[in-house]
Short mmCIF file of C-alpha atoms in Angstrom, two decimals:
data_model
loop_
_atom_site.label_atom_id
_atom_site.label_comp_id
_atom_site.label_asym_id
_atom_site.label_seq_id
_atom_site.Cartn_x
_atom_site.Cartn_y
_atom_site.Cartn_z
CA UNK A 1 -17.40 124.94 -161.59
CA UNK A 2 -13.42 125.42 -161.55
CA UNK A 3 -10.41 124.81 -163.19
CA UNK A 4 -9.48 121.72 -161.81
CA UNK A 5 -13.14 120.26 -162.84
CA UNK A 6 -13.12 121.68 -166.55
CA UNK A 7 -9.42 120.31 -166.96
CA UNK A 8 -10.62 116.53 -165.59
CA UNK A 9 -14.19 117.09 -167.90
CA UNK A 10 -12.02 117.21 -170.60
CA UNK A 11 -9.55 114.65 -170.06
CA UNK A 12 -12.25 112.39 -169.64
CA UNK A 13 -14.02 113.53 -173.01
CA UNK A 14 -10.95 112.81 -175.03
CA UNK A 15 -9.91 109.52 -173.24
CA UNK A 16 -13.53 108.22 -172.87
CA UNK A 17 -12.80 106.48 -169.78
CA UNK A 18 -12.49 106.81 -166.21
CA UNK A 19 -9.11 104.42 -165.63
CA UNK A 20 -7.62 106.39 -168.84
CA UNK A 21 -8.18 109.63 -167.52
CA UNK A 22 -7.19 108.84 -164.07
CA UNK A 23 -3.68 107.16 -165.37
CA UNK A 24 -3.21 110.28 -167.39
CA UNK A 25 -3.82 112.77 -164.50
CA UNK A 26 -2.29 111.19 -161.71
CA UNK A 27 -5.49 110.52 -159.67
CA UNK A 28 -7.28 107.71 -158.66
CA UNK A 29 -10.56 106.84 -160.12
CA UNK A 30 -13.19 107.27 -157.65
CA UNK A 31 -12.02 111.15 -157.28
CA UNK A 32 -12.50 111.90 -161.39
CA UNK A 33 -15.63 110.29 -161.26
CA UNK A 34 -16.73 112.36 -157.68
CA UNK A 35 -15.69 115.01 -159.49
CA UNK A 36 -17.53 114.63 -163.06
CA UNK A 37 -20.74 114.06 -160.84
CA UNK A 38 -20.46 117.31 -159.17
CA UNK A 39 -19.63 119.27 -162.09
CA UNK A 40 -22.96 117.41 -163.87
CA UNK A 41 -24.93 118.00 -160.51
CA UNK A 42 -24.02 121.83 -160.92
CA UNK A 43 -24.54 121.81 -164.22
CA UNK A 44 -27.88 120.30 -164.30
CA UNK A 45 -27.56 117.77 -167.38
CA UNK A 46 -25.88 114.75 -168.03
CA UNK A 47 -22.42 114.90 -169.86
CA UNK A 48 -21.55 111.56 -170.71
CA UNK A 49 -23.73 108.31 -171.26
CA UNK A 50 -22.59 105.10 -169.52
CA UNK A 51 -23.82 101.92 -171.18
CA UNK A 52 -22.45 98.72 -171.18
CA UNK A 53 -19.52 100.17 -169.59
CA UNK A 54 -18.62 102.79 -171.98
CA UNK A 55 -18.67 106.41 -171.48
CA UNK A 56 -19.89 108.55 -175.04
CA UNK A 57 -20.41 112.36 -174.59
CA UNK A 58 -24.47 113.59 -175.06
CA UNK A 59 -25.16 115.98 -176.83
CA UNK A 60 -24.97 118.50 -173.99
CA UNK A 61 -21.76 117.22 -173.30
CA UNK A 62 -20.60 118.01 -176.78
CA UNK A 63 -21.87 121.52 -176.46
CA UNK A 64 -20.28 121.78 -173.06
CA UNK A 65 -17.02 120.68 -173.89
CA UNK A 66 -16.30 123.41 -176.69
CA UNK A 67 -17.11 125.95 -173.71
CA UNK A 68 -14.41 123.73 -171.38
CA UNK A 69 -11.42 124.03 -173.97
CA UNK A 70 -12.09 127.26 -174.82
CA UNK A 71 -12.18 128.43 -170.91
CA UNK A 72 -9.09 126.62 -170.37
CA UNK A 73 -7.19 128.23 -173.59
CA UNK A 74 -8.29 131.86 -172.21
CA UNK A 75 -7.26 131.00 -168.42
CA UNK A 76 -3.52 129.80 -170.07
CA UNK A 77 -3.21 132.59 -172.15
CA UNK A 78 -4.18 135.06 -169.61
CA UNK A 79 -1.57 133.23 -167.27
CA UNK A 80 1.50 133.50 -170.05
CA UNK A 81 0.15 136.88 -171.06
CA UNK A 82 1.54 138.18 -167.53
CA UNK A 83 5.06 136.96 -167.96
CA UNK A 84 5.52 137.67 -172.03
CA UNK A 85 9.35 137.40 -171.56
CA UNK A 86 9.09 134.11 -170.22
CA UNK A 87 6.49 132.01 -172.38
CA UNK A 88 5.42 129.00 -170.13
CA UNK A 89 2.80 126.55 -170.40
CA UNK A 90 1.32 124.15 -173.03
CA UNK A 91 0.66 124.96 -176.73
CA UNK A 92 -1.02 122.22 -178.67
CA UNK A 93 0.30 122.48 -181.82
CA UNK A 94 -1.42 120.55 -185.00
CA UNK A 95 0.09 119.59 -188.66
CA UNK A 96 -0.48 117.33 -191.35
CA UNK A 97 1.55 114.41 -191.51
CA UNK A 98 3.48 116.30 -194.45
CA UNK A 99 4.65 118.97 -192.96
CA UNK A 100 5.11 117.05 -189.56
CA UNK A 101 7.77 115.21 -191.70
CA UNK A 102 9.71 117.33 -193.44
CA UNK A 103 8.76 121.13 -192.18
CA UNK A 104 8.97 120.78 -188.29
CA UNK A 105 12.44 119.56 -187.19
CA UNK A 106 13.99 122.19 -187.54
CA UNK A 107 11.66 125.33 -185.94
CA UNK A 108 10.82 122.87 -183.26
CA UNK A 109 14.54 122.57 -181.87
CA UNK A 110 14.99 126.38 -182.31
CA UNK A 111 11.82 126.88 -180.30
CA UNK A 112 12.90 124.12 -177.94
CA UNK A 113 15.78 126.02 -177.40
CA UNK A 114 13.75 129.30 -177.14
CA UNK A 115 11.06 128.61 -174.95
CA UNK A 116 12.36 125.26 -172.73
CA UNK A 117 9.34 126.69 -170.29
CA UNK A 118 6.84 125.42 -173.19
CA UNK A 119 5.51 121.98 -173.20
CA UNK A 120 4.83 121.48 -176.78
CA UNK A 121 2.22 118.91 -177.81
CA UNK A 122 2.09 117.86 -181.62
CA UNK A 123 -1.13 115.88 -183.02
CA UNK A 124 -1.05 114.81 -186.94
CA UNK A 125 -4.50 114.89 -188.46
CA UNK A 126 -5.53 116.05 -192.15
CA UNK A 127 -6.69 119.83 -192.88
CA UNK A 128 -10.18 119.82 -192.16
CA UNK A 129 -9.73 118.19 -188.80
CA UNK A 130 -6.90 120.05 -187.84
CA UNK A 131 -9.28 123.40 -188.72
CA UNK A 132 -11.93 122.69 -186.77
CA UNK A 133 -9.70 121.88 -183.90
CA UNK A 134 -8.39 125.03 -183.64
CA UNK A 135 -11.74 126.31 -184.02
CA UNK A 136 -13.02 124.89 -181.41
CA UNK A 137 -10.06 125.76 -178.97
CA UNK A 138 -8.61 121.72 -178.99
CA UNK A 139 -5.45 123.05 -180.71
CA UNK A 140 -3.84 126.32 -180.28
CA UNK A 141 -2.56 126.30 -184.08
CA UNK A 142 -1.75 124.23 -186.41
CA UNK A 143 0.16 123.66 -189.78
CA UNK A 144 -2.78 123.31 -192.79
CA UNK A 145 -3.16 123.32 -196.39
CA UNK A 146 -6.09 125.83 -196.57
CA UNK A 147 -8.64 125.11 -199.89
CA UNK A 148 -8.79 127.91 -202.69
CA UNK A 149 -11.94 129.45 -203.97
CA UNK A 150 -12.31 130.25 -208.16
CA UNK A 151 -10.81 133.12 -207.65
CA UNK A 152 -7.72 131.52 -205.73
CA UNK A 153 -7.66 132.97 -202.78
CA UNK A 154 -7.43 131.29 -199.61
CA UNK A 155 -10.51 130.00 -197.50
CA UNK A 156 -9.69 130.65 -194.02
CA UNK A 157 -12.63 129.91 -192.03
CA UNK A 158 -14.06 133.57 -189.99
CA UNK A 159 -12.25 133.54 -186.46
CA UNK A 160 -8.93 132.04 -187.82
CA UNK A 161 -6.31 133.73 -188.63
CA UNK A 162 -3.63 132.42 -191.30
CA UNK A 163 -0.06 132.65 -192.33
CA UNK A 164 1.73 130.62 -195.63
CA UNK A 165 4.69 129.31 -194.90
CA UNK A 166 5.57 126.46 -197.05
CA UNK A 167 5.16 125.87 -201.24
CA UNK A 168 4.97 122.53 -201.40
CA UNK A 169 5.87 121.24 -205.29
CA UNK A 170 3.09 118.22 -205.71
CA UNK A 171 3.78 115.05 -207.09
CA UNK A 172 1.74 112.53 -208.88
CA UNK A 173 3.63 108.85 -208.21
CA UNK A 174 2.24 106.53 -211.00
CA UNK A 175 2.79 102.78 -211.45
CA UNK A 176 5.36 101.21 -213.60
CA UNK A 177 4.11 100.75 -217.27
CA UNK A 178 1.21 103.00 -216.93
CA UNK A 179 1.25 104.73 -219.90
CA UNK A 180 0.62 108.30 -219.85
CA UNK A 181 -0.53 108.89 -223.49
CA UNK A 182 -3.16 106.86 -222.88
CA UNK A 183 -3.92 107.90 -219.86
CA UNK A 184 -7.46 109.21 -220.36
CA UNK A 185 -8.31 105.25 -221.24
CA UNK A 186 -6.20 104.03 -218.17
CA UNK A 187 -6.88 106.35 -215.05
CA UNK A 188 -10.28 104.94 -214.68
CA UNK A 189 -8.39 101.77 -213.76
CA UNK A 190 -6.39 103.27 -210.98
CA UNK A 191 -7.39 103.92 -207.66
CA UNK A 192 -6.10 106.56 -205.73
CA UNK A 193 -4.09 105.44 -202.39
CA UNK A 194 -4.49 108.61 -199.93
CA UNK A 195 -5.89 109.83 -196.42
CA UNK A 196 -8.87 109.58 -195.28
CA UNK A 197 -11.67 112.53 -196.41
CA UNK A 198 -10.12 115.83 -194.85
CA UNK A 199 -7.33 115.62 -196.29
CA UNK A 200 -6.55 118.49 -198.66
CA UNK A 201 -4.07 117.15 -201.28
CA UNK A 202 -6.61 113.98 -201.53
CA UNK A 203 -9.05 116.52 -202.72
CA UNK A 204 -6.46 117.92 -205.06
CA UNK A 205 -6.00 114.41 -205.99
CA UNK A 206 -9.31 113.69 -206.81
CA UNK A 207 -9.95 116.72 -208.95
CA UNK A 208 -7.00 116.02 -210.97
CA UNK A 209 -8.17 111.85 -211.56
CA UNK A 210 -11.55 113.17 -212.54
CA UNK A 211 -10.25 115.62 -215.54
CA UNK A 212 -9.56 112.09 -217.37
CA UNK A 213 -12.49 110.21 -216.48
CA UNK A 214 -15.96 110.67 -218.01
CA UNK A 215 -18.75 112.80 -216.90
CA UNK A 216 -19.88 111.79 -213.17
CA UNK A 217 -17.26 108.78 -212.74
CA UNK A 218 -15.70 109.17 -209.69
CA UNK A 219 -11.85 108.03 -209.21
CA UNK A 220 -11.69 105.22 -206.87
CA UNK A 221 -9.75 106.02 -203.23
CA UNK A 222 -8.10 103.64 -201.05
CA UNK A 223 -7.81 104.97 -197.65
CA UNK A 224 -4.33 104.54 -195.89
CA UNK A 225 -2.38 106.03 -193.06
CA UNK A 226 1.09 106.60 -194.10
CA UNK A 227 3.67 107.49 -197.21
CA UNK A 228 4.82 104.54 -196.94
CA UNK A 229 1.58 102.70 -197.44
CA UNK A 230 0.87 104.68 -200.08
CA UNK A 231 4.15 104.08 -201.72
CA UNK A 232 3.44 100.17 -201.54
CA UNK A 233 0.41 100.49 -202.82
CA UNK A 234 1.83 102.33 -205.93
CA UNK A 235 4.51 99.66 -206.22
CA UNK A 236 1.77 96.75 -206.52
CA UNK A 237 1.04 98.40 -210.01
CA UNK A 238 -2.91 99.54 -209.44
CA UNK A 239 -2.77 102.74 -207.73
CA UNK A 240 -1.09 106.14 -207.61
CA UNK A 241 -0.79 108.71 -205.16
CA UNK A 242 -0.16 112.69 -204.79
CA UNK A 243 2.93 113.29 -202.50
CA UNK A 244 4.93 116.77 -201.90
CA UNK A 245 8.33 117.06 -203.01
CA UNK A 246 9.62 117.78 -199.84
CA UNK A 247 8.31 114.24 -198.58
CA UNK A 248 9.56 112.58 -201.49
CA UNK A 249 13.02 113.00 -200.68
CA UNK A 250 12.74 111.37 -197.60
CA UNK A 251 11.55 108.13 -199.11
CA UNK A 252 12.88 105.12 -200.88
CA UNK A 253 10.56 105.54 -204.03
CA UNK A 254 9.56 101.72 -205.76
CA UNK A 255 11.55 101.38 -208.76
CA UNK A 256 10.73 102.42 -212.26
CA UNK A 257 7.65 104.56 -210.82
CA UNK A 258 6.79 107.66 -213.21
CA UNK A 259 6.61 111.21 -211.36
CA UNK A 260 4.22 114.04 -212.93
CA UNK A 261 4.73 117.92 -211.86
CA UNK A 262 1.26 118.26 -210.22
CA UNK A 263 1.33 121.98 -209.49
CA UNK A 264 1.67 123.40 -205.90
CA UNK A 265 -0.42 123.89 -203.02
CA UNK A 266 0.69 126.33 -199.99
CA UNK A 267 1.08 125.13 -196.48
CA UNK A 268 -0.77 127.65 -193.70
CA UNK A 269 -0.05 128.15 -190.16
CA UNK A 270 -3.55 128.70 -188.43
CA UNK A 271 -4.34 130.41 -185.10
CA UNK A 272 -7.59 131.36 -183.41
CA UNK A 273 -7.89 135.52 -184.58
CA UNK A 274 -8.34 136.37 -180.77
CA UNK A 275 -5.33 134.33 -179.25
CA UNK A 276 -2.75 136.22 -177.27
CA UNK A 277 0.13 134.42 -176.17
CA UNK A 278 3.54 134.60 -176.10
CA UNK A 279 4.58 130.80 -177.11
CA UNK A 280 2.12 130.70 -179.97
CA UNK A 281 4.38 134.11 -181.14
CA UNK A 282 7.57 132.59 -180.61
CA UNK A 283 6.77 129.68 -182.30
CA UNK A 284 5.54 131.45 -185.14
CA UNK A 285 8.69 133.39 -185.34
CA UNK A 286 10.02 130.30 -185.44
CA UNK A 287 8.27 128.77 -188.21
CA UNK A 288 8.72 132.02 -190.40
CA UNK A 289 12.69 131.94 -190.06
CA UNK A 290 12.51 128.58 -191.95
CA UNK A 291 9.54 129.65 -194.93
CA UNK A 292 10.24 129.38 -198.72
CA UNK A 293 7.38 131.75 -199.12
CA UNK A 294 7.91 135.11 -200.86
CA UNK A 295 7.38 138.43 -198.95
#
């Protein structure tokens, strides 16, 4: 088992196919799938299922593969960790579509600028995904809005380490005409138009809809992928939506929508406890230089 055979294991178990895989390492097909049969012939198990055509990971391969990333993380962290003036390499960097909007310009170009050694990957997923990511060694950090417990402190899963970086002033968009007097009568009529489950200000979302409604009604959610969807669906009159500031004011809001103060929520950068490394320090320089939080 090497390097070269965890990096292709792993290519293949995102890409789920041999011609992908091959395309995105440079190789031709026959020599990833040589070389996924020798890693599962010293091994001993099977990795991936092929029916029909398809590949899918078993179980073992599951297991196997949070073993590859991490292995692969340590071996690129102990490679930058002997050249810490000169940070090199790939960091996989995560963030929620929020902050990947209107938080990462900025630090991004300054650590462009920094570190032009660094290949810098960006993936936008909600919270909980981006979490468990970094977890499980598939992103070296990532941007996060962290839940709260009663007594409002942060929940940072063990293992993580955390940083806040960004209030974020929340925003309830509301529909022309709805009427917020009577809004305990009316909110059981609109759906909320948000990400899909994950996603933490859908959850703040949600716990604000279900104030108004009565005991054990749930508020309705329509899952989108964008702002902008969720802006149109707001503009079609039965559905609102909980937005940051910060986002806001890059988007052409429908006219005569209403916009409620929904309280804050804190954006966290997230890093595995145990990571060394000398680009995952300068970018987090980087992201500190442009915080709003209080120190």
């Amino acid at each position: 088992m090497n390097h070269t055979s965890l990096e292709i294991f792993t290519v293949v178990a995102e890409e789920l196919s041999i011609i992908k895989a091959a395309t995105r390492l440079g190789r031709v097909q026959s020599n990833i799938t040589t070389r996924i049969q020798q890693l599962e012939q010293e091994l001993g198990v099977q990795l991936f299922s092929r029916e029909n055509r398809r590949l899918a990971l078993t179980s073992q391969g599951r297991k196997f593969l949070g073993y590859a990333q991490r292995i692969l993380s340590l071996a690129q962290e102990a490679r930058q960790s002997l050249h810490p003036q000169q940070p090199s390499g790939t960091l996989a960097l995560g963030a929620m579509e929020c902050a990947a909007a209107s938080r990462l310009s900025m630090p991004l170009s300054h650590f462009r600028q920094a570190c032009p050694q660094v290949r810098l990957t960006l993936a936008t997923l909600p919270t909980r995904q981006l979490t468990e990511k970094v977890y499980n060694a598939q992103l070296d950090c990532a941007l996060v809005a962290l839940p709260e417990g009663r007594d409002g402190n942060v929940i940072c899963p063990d293992g993580l380490s955390s940083q806040p970086l960004f209030v974020e002033q929340m925003t309830l968009v509301l529909p022309v005409g709805f009427d917020q007097a009577k809004s305990g009568n009316d909110a059981g009529a609109l759906k909320l138009a948000a990400f899909r489950q994950g996603c933490r200000y859908r959850e703040l979302a949600i716990g604000l809809m279900a104030r108004r409604l009565p005991a054990n009604q749930q508020p309705a959610v329509q899952e989108v992928g964008s702002y902008h969807a969720m802006l149109a669906c707001v503009a079609a009159g039965n559905y609102l939506c909980l937005l940051p500031a910060s986002v806001l004011e890059l988007l052409q809001l429908p006219a005569g929508v209403t916009l409620v103060a929904a309280g804050s929520a804190t954006t966290h950068f997230i890093w595995r406890a145990d990571a060394r490394s000398p680009a995952l320090d300068s970018l987090r320089r980087a992201l500190a230089a442009t915080s709003n939080v209080e120190r």
